[in-house]
mmCIF file of C-alpha atoms in Angstrom:
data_model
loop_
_atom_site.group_PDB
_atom_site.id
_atom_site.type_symbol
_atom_site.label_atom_id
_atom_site.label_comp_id
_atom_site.label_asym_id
_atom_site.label_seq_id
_atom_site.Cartn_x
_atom_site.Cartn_y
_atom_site.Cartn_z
ATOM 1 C CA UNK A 1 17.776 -49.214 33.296
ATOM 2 C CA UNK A 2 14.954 -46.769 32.607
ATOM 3 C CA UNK A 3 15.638 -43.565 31.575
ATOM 4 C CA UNK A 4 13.438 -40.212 31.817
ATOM 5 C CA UNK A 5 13.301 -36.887 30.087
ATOM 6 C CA UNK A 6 11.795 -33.913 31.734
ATOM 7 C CA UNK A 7 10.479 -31.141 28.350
ATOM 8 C CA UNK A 8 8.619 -28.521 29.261
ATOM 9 C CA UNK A 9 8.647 -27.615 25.226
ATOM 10 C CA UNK A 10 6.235 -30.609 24.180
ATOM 11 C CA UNK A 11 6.606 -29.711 20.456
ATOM 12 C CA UNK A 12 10.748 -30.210 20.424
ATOM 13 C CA UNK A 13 9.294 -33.976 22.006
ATOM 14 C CA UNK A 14 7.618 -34.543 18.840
ATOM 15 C CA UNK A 15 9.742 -33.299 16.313
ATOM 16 C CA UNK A 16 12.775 -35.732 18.697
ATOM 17 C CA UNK A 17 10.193 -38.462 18.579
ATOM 18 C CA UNK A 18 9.463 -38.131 14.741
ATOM 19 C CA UNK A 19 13.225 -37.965 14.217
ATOM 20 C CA UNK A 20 13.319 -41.184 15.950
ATOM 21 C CA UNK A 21 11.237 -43.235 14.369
ATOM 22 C CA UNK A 22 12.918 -42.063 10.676
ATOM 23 C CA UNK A 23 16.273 -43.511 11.835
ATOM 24 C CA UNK A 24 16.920 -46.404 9.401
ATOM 25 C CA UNK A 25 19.355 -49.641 9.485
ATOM 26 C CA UNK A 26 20.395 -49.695 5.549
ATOM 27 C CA UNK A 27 22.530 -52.303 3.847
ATOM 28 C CA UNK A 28 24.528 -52.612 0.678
ATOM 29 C CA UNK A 29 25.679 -55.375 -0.942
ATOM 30 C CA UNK A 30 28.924 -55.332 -3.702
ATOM 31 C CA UNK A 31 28.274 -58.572 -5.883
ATOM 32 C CA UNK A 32 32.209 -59.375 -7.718
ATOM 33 C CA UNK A 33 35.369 -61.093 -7.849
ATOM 34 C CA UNK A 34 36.344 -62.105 -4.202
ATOM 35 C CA UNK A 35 33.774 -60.709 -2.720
ATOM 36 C CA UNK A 36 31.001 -63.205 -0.922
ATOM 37 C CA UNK A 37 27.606 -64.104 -3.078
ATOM 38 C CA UNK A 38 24.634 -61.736 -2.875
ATOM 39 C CA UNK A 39 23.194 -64.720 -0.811
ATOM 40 C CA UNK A 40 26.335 -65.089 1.971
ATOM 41 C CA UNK A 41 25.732 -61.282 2.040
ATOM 42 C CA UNK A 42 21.907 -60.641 1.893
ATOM 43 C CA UNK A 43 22.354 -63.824 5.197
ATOM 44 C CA UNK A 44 24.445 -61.071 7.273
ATOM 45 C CA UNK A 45 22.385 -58.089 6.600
ATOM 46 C CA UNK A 46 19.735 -60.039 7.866
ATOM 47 C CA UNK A 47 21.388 -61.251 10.933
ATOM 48 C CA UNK A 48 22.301 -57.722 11.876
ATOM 49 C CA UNK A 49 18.964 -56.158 11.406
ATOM 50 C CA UNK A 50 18.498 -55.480 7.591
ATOM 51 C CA UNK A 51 15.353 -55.822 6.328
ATOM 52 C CA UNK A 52 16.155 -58.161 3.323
ATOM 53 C CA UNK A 53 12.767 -60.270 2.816
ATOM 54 C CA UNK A 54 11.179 -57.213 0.869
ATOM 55 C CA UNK A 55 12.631 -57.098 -2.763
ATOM 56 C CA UNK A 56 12.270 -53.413 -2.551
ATOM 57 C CA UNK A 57 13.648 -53.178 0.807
ATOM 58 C CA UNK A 58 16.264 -50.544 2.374
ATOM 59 C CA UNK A 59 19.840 -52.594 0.819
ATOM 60 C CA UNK A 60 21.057 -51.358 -2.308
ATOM 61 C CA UNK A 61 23.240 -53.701 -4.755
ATOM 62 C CA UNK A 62 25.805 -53.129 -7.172
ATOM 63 C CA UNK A 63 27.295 -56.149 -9.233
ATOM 64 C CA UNK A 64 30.323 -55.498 -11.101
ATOM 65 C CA UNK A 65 32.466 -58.234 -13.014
ATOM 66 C CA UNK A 66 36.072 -55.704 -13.289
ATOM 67 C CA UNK A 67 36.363 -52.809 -11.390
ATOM 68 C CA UNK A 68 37.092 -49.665 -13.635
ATOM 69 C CA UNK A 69 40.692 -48.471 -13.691
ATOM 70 C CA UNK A 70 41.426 -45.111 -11.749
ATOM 71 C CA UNK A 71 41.570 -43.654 -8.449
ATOM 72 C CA UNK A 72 37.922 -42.266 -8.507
ATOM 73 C CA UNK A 73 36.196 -44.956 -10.780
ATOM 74 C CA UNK A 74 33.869 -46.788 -7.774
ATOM 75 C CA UNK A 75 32.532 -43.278 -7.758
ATOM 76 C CA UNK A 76 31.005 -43.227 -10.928
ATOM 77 C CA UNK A 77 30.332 -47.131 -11.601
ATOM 78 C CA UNK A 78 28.267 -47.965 -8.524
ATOM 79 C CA UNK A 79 25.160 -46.520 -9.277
ATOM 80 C CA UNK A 80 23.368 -48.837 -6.142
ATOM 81 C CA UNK A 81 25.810 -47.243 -3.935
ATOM 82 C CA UNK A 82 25.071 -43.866 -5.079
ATOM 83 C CA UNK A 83 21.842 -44.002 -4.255
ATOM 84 C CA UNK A 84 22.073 -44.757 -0.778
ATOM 85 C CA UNK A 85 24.106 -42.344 -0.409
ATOM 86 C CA UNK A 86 21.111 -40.387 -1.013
ATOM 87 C CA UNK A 87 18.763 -42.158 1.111
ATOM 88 C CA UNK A 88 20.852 -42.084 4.163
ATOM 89 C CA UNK A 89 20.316 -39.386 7.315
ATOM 90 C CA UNK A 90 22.387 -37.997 9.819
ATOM 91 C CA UNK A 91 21.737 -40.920 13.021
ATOM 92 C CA UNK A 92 21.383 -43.813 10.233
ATOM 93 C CA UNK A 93 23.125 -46.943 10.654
ATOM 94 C CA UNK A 94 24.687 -48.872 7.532
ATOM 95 C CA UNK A 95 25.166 -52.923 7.301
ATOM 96 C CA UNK A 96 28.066 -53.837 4.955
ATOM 97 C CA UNK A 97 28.597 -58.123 4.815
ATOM 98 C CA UNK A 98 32.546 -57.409 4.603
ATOM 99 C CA UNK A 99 35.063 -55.181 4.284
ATOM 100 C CA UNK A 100 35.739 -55.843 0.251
ATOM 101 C CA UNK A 101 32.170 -54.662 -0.368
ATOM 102 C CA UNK A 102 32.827 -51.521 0.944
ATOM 103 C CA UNK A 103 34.031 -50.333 -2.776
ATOM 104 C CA UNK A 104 36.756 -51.378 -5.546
ATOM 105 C CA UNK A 105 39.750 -50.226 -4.006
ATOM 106 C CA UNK A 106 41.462 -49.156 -0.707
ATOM 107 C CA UNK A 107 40.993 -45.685 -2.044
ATOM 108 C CA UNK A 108 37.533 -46.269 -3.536
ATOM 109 C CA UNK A 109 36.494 -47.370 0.434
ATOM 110 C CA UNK A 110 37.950 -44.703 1.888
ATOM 111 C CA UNK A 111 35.452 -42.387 0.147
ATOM 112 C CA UNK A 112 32.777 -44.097 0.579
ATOM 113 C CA UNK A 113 33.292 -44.338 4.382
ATOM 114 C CA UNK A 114 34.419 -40.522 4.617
ATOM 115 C CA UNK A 115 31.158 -39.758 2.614
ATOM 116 C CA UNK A 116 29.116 -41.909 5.375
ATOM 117 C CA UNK A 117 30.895 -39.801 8.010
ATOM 118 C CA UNK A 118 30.233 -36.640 6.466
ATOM 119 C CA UNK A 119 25.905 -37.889 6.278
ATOM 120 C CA UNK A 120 26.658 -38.632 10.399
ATOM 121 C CA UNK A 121 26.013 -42.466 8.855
ATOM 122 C CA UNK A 122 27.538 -45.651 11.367
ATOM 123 C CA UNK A 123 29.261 -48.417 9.329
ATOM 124 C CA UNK A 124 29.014 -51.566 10.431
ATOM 125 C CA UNK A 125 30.742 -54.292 8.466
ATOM 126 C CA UNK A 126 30.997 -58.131 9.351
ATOM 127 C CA UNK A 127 29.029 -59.233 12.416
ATOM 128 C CA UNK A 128 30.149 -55.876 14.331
ATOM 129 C CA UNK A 129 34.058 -57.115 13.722
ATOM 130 C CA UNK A 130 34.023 -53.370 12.446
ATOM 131 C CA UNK A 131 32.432 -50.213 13.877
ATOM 132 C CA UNK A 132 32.509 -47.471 12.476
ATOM 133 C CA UNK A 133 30.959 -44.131 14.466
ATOM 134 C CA UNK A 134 30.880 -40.930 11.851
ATOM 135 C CA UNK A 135 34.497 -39.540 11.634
ATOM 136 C CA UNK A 136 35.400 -42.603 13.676
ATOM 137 C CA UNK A 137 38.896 -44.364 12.857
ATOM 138 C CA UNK A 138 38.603 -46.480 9.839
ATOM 139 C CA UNK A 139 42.680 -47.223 9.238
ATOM 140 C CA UNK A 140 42.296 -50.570 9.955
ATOM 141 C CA UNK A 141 39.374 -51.524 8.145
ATOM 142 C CA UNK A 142 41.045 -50.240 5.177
ATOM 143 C CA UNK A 143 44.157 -52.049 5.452
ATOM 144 C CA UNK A 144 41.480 -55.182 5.436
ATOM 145 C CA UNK A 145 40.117 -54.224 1.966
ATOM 146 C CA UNK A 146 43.461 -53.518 0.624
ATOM 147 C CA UNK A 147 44.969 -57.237 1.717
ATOM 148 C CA UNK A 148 41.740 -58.762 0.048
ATOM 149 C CA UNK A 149 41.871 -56.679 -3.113
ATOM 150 C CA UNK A 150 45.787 -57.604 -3.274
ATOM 151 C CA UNK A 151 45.057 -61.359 -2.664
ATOM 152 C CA UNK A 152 42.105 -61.031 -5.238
ATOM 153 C CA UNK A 153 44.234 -59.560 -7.710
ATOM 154 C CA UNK A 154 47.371 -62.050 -7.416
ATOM 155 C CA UNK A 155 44.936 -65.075 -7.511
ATOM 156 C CA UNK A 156 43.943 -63.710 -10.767
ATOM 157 C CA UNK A 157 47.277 -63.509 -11.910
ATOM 158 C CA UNK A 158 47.961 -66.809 -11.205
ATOM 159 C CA UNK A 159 45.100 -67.901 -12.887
ATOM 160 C CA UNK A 160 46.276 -66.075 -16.155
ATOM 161 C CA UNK A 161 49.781 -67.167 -15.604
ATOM 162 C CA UNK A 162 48.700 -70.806 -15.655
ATOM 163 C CA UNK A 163 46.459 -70.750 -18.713
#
């Protein structure tokens, strides 16, 4: 299909055309318990269009070893995350490996996604199994990180249980 745009205003052309060419495909990656290794994840970011072959490339990691107890904690102790929430534009697209590394928590996620939404940020998470448009319908994807967090946190009981 080609497409055509008829401007008589040939400066609003540039300043669409400059806009453009900023538009950016980000990715983060959330290194910690039950959550896939930087490696699995840095693999899908590439696959969907991350450019992960520069050290100093646009993906941001945060590695954490416990999440911080408290409703707003992810807020304060991903630092990685933070940033690119800084680097992001309205139009942007973001690459997330899986749900669980969308934040510590159910809650935690929800913020960041509603903070993407508010930016006018896309989510996508796992090989397009999730899409998320700004101030699209997240519900489900939630639900996913709160089943993994609760089997991530009764595997660890087990394991204390046992020992």
């Amino acid at each position: 299909h080609l497409s055509m745009c008829i401007c008589t205003n040939r400066s609003s052309v540039n300043r669409q055309m400059k806009r453009y060419e900023k538009l950016q495909t980000w990715g983060y990656m959330l290194e910690g318990p039950g959550r896939p290794t930087l490696a699995a994840q840095r693999k899908v970011l590439h696959v969907l269009g991350v450019n992960t072959a520069d050290a100093y490339g646009p993906y941001w990691v945060d590695v954490i070893t416990r999440g911080q107890p408290g409703r707003r904690a992810g807020q304060f102790q991903l630092a990685g995350r933070n940033d690119l929430l800084k680097a992001v534009q309205n139009g942007d697209k973001l690459v997330v490996a899986a749900p669980y590394c969308l934040g510590i928590s159910q809650a935690d996620a929800a913020w960041f996604i509603g903070s993407l939404a508010a930016l006018g940020v896309s989510l996508i998470v796992s090989n397009d199994a999730w899409c998320v448009p700004p101030g699209g319908d997240a519900k489900l994807l939630l639900e996913e990180v709160g089943r993994r967090r609760n089997t991530v946190a009764v595997a660890s009981y087990r394991k204390r249980k046992s020992n």
